[in-house]
Amino acid sequence: MVAVGLPALLAAGVAAAGLFFGAGVKDDPVADTTAPDRSGPLALVPVPAAAAGSDECAALLSGLPMKLVSNGVTLPRRELANPAPAGAVAWGDAEHDPVVLRCGLDRPAELKPDSQLRSISDVQWIEVSEGGSTTWFVVDRPVYVALTVPSDSGTGPLQDVSTTVRDSLAARQVDAVGPS
């Protein structure tokens, strides 16, 4: 039950962080039509990530780029609000919704024998769309990794992270059946 809602929880956490840090009470009704302020540390909701402290996640996180290109815009790393969940990294700026990576998650419930996987830079991903964002799960490495991107992010974050995953984590066969 918990795993089924993980993509929704990840997306809700990113959206809630945007609302929490970007939506304040404004006296001017015209000001409400402007983009929310996305500055300051990004709060992420905790999600089950038993392997977040693993050597594999440490290797991946240390190899991730300091900047990602998202739909032609270079996004710097975002500071995470304390307490920051282990295995999490984010990129974003004051004008764009964040791109969030989490390492060491539980196996995604959406991964089935007939799931359509996408191979990007020799890394197998499954796509789970929720509302205004998409969460991509790496499913062929010793740890599961989720990359949550806004719907307008383009392919840059996925390509850059795929390269780092390929170079940091050994490939393994996809477990499309799960524990029995």
PDB file of C-alpha atoms in Angstrom:
ATOM      1  CA  MET A   1       0.000   0.000   0.000  1.00  0.00           C
ATOM      2  CA  VAL A   2       2.809   2.422   0.886  1.00  0.00           C
ATOM      3  CA  ALA A   3       4.712   1.702  -2.345  1.00  0.00           C
ATOM      4  CA  VAL A   4       1.656   2.353  -4.513  1.00  0.00           C
ATOM      5  CA  GLY A   5       1.440   5.913  -3.234  1.00  0.00           C
ATOM      6  CA  LEU A   6       5.168   6.665  -3.382  1.00  0.00           C
ATOM      7  CA  PRO A   7       5.093   8.570  -6.708  1.00  0.00           C
ATOM      8  CA  ALA A   8       2.110  10.556  -5.494  1.00  0.00           C
ATOM      9  CA  LEU A   9       3.881  11.233  -2.202  1.00  0.00           C
ATOM     10  CA  LEU A  10       7.050  12.321  -4.011  1.00  0.00           C
ATOM     11  CA  ALA A  11       5.087  14.625  -6.313  1.00  0.00           C
ATOM     12  CA  ALA A  12       3.002  15.972  -3.439  1.00  0.00           C
ATOM     13  CA  GLY A  13       6.133  16.654  -1.438  1.00  0.00           C
ATOM     14  CA  VAL A  14       7.683  18.640  -4.263  1.00  0.00           C
ATOM     15  CA  ALA A  15       4.416  20.533  -4.805  1.00  0.00           C
ATOM     16  CA  ALA A  16       3.952  21.167  -1.087  1.00  0.00           C
ATOM     17  CA  ALA A  17       7.484  22.482  -0.818  1.00  0.00           C
ATOM     18  CA  GLY A  18       6.766  24.898  -3.636  1.00  0.00           C
ATOM     19  CA  LEU A  19       3.606  26.070  -1.925  1.00  0.00           C
ATOM     20  CA  PHE A  20       5.227  26.272   1.497  1.00  0.00           C
ATOM     21  CA  PHE A  21       8.177  28.302   0.317  1.00  0.00           C
ATOM     22  CA  GLY A  22       6.411  30.144  -2.443  1.00  0.00           C
ATOM     23  CA  ALA A  23       2.937  31.009  -1.289  1.00  0.00           C
ATOM     24  CA  GLY A  24       2.538  33.725   1.265  1.00  0.00           C
ATOM     25  CA  VAL A  25      -0.363  35.977   2.141  1.00  0.00           C
ATOM     26  CA  LYS A  26      -0.337  38.946  -0.191  1.00  0.00           C
ATOM     27  CA  ASP A  27      -2.121  42.245   0.220  1.00  0.00           C
ATOM     28  CA  ASP A  28      -2.187  42.993  -3.505  1.00  0.00           C
ATOM     29  CA  PRO A  29      -4.537  40.710  -5.487  1.00  0.00           C
ATOM     30  CA  VAL A  30      -2.574  41.451  -8.682  1.00  0.00           C
ATOM     31  CA  ALA A  31       0.567  40.078  -7.039  1.00  0.00           C
ATOM     32  CA  ASP A  32      -1.144  36.689  -6.751  1.00  0.00           C
ATOM     33  CA  THR A  33      -0.766  36.192 -10.512  1.00  0.00           C
ATOM     34  CA  THR A  34       3.026  36.258 -10.328  1.00  0.00           C
ATOM     35  CA  ALA A  35       5.167  33.145  -9.979  1.00  0.00           C
ATOM     36  CA  PRO A  36       5.695  31.924  -6.421  1.00  0.00           C
ATOM     37  CA  ASP A  37       8.982  32.619  -4.695  1.00  0.00           C
ATOM     38  CA  ARG A  38      10.990  29.411  -4.825  1.00  0.00           C
ATOM     39  CA  SER A  39      14.036  30.651  -2.941  1.00  0.00           C
ATOM     40  CA  GLY A  40      15.416  29.270   0.299  1.00  0.00           C
ATOM     41  CA  PRO A  41      15.944  25.696   1.410  1.00  0.00           C
ATOM     42  CA  LEU A  42      13.633  23.108  -0.157  1.00  0.00           C
ATOM     43  CA  ALA A  43      11.588  21.039   2.310  1.00  0.00           C
ATOM     44  CA  LEU A  44      11.142  17.421   1.254  1.00  0.00           C
ATOM     45  CA  VAL A  45       8.687  15.041   2.872  1.00  0.00           C
ATOM     46  CA  PRO A  46      10.267  11.832   4.119  1.00  0.00           C
ATOM     47  CA  VAL A  47       9.534   8.675   2.127  1.00  0.00           C
ATOM     48  CA  PRO A  48      10.602   5.078   2.789  1.00  0.00           C
ATOM     49  CA  ALA A  49      14.217   4.779   1.615  1.00  0.00           C
ATOM     50  CA  ALA A  50      15.872   1.944   3.534  1.00  0.00           C
ATOM     51  CA  ALA A  51      18.983   1.961   1.303  1.00  0.00           C
ATOM     52  CA  ALA A  52      19.459   5.760   1.271  1.00  0.00           C
ATOM     53  CA  GLY A  53      22.559   5.473   3.458  1.00  0.00           C
ATOM     54  CA  SER A  54      24.112   2.695   1.357  1.00  0.00           C
ATOM     55  CA  ASP A  55      27.533   2.830  -0.296  1.00  0.00           C
ATOM     56  CA  GLU A  56      25.757   2.733  -3.671  1.00  0.00           C
ATOM     57  CA  CYS A  57      23.744   5.858  -2.887  1.00  0.00           C
ATOM     58  CA  ALA A  58      26.844   7.596  -1.530  1.00  0.00           C
ATOM     59  CA  ALA A  59      28.669   6.821  -4.789  1.00  0.00           C
ATOM     60  CA  LEU A  60      25.774   8.092  -6.893  1.00  0.00           C
ATOM     61  CA  LEU A  61      25.221  11.275  -4.885  1.00  0.00           C
ATOM     62  CA  SER A  62      28.906  12.191  -4.971  1.00  0.00           C
ATOM     63  CA  GLY A  63      28.931  11.879  -8.764  1.00  0.00           C
ATOM     64  CA  LEU A  64      25.841  13.986  -9.475  1.00  0.00           C
ATOM     65  CA  PRO A  65      26.357  17.306 -11.249  1.00  0.00           C
ATOM     66  CA  MET A  66      26.129  20.603  -9.388  1.00  0.00           C
ATOM     67  CA  LYS A  67      23.886  21.939 -12.197  1.00  0.00           C
ATOM     68  CA  LEU A  68      21.260  20.408 -14.479  1.00  0.00           C
ATOM     69  CA  VAL A  69      19.877  21.810 -17.706  1.00  0.00           C
ATOM     70  CA  SER A  70      16.083  21.695 -17.668  1.00  0.00           C
ATOM     71  CA  ASN A  71      14.254  22.888 -20.785  1.00  0.00           C
ATOM     72  CA  GLY A  72      17.178  25.114 -21.750  1.00  0.00           C
ATOM     73  CA  VAL A  73      17.602  26.618 -18.255  1.00  0.00           C
ATOM     74  CA  THR A  74      20.591  25.772 -16.064  1.00  0.00           C
ATOM     75  CA  LEU A  75      19.404  24.861 -12.570  1.00  0.00           C
ATOM     76  CA  PRO A  76      21.862  24.948  -9.647  1.00  0.00           C
ATOM     77  CA  ARG A  77      21.744  22.567  -6.714  1.00  0.00           C
ATOM     78  CA  ARG A  78      19.105  23.556  -4.162  1.00  0.00           C
ATOM     79  CA  GLU A  79      19.800  23.569  -0.464  1.00  0.00           C
ATOM     80  CA  LEU A  80      17.521  21.150   1.373  1.00  0.00           C
ATOM     81  CA  ALA A  81      15.708  22.205   4.541  1.00  0.00           C
ATOM     82  CA  ASN A  82      16.584  20.397   7.750  1.00  0.00           C
ATOM     83  CA  PRO A  83      15.984  17.674   8.480  1.00  0.00           C
ATOM     84  CA  ALA A  84      16.977  16.712   4.940  1.00  0.00           C
ATOM     85  CA  PRO A  85      16.152  13.107   4.049  1.00  0.00           C
ATOM     86  CA  ALA A  86      19.155  10.853   3.438  1.00  0.00           C
ATOM     87  CA  GLY A  87      19.823  10.090  -0.211  1.00  0.00           C
ATOM     88  CA  ALA A  88      18.108  13.229  -1.547  1.00  0.00           C
ATOM     89  CA  VAL A  89      19.392  15.999  -3.820  1.00  0.00           C
ATOM     90  CA  ALA A  90      17.509  18.799  -5.590  1.00  0.00           C
ATOM     91  CA  TRP A  91      18.151  21.363  -8.293  1.00  0.00           C
ATOM     92  CA  GLY A  92      16.156  24.508  -8.956  1.00  0.00           C
ATOM     93  CA  ASP A  93      16.005  28.262  -8.742  1.00  0.00           C
ATOM     94  CA  ALA A  94      13.596  31.024  -7.789  1.00  0.00           C
ATOM     95  CA  GLU A  95      11.759  30.816 -11.120  1.00  0.00           C
ATOM     96  CA  HIS A  96      11.470  27.057 -11.699  1.00  0.00           C
ATOM     97  CA  ASP A  97       9.962  24.122  -9.846  1.00  0.00           C
ATOM     98  CA  PRO A  98      12.607  21.808  -8.395  1.00  0.00           C
ATOM     99  CA  VAL A  99      14.028  18.643  -9.877  1.00  0.00           C
ATOM    100  CA  VAL A 100      14.413  16.125  -7.026  1.00  0.00           C
ATOM    101  CA  LEU A 101      16.468  12.930  -6.895  1.00  0.00           C
ATOM    102  CA  ARG A 102      16.078  10.332  -4.155  1.00  0.00           C
ATOM    103  CA  CYS A 103      18.284   7.267  -3.845  1.00  0.00           C
ATOM    104  CA  GLY A 104      17.660   4.046  -1.937  1.00  0.00           C
ATOM    105  CA  LEU A 105      13.881   3.900  -2.283  1.00  0.00           C
ATOM    106  CA  ASP A 106      11.754   0.788  -2.055  1.00  0.00           C
ATOM    107  CA  ARG A 107      10.994  -1.082  -5.284  1.00  0.00           C
ATOM    108  CA  PRO A 108       8.278   0.857  -7.159  1.00  0.00           C
ATOM    109  CA  ALA A 109       4.925  -0.946  -7.048  1.00  0.00           C
ATOM    110  CA  GLU A 110       4.335   0.127 -10.667  1.00  0.00           C
ATOM    111  CA  LEU A 111       7.171  -2.154 -11.842  1.00  0.00           C
ATOM    112  CA  LYS A 112       5.481  -5.214 -13.354  1.00  0.00           C
ATOM    113  CA  PRO A 113       6.580  -7.882 -15.863  1.00  0.00           C
ATOM    114  CA  ASP A 114       4.745  -5.984 -18.623  1.00  0.00           C
ATOM    115  CA  SER A 115       5.958  -2.503 -17.615  1.00  0.00           C
ATOM    116  CA  GLN A 116       7.250  -0.390 -20.456  1.00  0.00           C
ATOM    117  CA  LEU A 117      10.798   0.619 -19.620  1.00  0.00           C
ATOM    118  CA  ARG A 118      12.890   3.299 -21.284  1.00  0.00           C
ATOM    119  CA  SER A 119      16.605   2.897 -21.785  1.00  0.00           C
ATOM    120  CA  ILE A 120      18.552   6.148 -21.504  1.00  0.00           C
ATOM    121  CA  SER A 121      22.362   5.975 -21.576  1.00  0.00           C
ATOM    122  CA  ASP A 122      22.142   2.228 -20.827  1.00  0.00           C
ATOM    123  CA  VAL A 123      19.983   2.812 -17.727  1.00  0.00           C
ATOM    124  CA  GLN A 124      16.472   1.322 -17.482  1.00  0.00           C
ATOM    125  CA  TRP A 125      13.741   3.659 -16.200  1.00  0.00           C
ATOM    126  CA  ILE A 126      10.011   3.348 -15.538  1.00  0.00           C
ATOM    127  CA  GLU A 127       7.892   6.497 -15.834  1.00  0.00           C
ATOM    128  CA  VAL A 128       5.124   7.347 -13.364  1.00  0.00           C
ATOM    129  CA  SER A 129       3.193  10.562 -14.033  1.00  0.00           C
ATOM    130  CA  GLU A 130       1.253  12.310 -11.266  1.00  0.00           C
ATOM    131  CA  GLY A 131      -0.420  15.674 -11.827  1.00  0.00           C
ATOM    132  CA  GLY A 132       2.066  18.326 -12.923  1.00  0.00           C
ATOM    133  CA  SER A 133       5.175  16.196 -12.517  1.00  0.00           C
ATOM    134  CA  THR A 134       6.688  12.888 -13.542  1.00  0.00           C
ATOM    135  CA  THR A 135       8.753  10.537 -11.423  1.00  0.00           C
ATOM    136  CA  TRP A 136      11.234   8.311 -13.225  1.00  0.00           C
ATOM    137  CA  PHE A 137      12.548   5.258 -11.347  1.00  0.00           C
ATOM    138  CA  VAL A 138      15.876   3.569 -12.134  1.00  0.00           C
ATOM    139  CA  VAL A 139      15.058  -0.158 -12.022  1.00  0.00           C
ATOM    140  CA  ASP A 140      18.226  -1.948 -13.164  1.00  0.00           C
ATOM    141  CA  ARG A 141      20.765  -1.016 -10.461  1.00  0.00           C
ATOM    142  CA  PRO A 142      21.473  -2.336  -6.946  1.00  0.00           C
ATOM    143  CA  VAL A 143      19.393   0.529  -5.468  1.00  0.00           C
ATOM    144  CA  TYR A 144      16.217   2.155  -6.726  1.00  0.00           C
ATOM    145  CA  VAL A 145      16.544   5.825  -7.638  1.00  0.00           C
ATOM    146  CA  ALA A 146      13.689   8.270  -8.295  1.00  0.00           C
ATOM    147  CA  LEU A 147      13.987  11.481 -10.294  1.00  0.00           C
ATOM    148  CA  THR A 148      10.938  13.746 -10.014  1.00  0.00           C
ATOM    149  CA  VAL A 149      10.749  16.445 -12.668  1.00  0.00           C
ATOM    150  CA  PRO A 150       8.172  19.137 -13.481  1.00  0.00           C
ATOM    151  CA  SER A 151       6.134  18.464 -16.620  1.00  0.00           C
ATOM    152  CA  ASP A 152       7.968  21.241 -18.493  1.00  0.00           C
ATOM    153  CA  SER A 153      11.491  20.091 -17.611  1.00  0.00           C
ATOM    154  CA  GLY A 154      12.492  18.609 -20.966  1.00  0.00           C
ATOM    155  CA  THR A 155      14.854  15.627 -21.179  1.00  0.00           C
ATOM    156  CA  GLY A 156      18.046  17.251 -19.871  1.00  0.00           C
ATOM    157  CA  PRO A 157      17.747  16.175 -16.213  1.00  0.00           C
ATOM    158  CA  LEU A 158      16.949  12.588 -17.173  1.00  0.00           C
ATOM    159  CA  GLN A 159      19.875  12.413 -19.598  1.00  0.00           C
ATOM    160  CA  ASP A 160      22.379  13.937 -17.163  1.00  0.00           C
ATOM    161  CA  VAL A 161      21.295  11.754 -14.262  1.00  0.00           C
ATOM    162  CA  SER A 162      21.274   8.642 -16.486  1.00  0.00           C
ATOM    163  CA  THR A 163      24.914   9.226 -17.360  1.00  0.00           C
ATOM    164  CA  THR A 164      25.844   9.546 -13.683  1.00  0.00           C
ATOM    165  CA  VAL A 165      23.827   6.432 -12.750  1.00  0.00           C
ATOM    166  CA  ARG A 166      25.498   4.451 -15.544  1.00  0.00           C
ATOM    167  CA  ASP A 167      28.960   5.576 -14.430  1.00  0.00           C
ATOM    168  CA  SER A 168      28.340   5.142 -10.662  1.00  0.00           C
ATOM    169  CA  LEU A 169      26.216   2.017 -10.239  1.00  0.00           C
ATOM    170  CA  ALA A 170      26.667  -1.466 -11.697  1.00  0.00           C
ATOM    171  CA  ALA A 171      23.832  -2.713 -13.889  1.00  0.00           C
ATOM    172  CA  ARG A 172      21.748  -5.691 -12.788  1.00  0.00           C
ATOM    173  CA  GLN A 173      18.768  -7.526 -14.193  1.00  0.00           C
ATOM    174  CA  VAL A 174      15.428  -5.794 -13.693  1.00  0.00           C
ATOM    175  CA  ASP A 175      13.335  -7.439 -10.953  1.00  0.00           C
ATOM    176  CA  ALA A 176       9.920  -7.020 -12.565  1.00  0.00           C
ATOM    177  CA  VAL A 177       8.253  -9.584 -10.305  1.00  0.00           C
ATOM    178  CA  GLY A 178       9.323  -8.386  -6.865  1.00  0.00           C
ATOM    179  CA  PRO A 179       9.413 -10.367  -3.642  1.00  0.00           C
ATOM    180  CA  SER A 180       7.243 -13.447  -3.539  1.00  0.00           C
TER     181      SER A 180
END
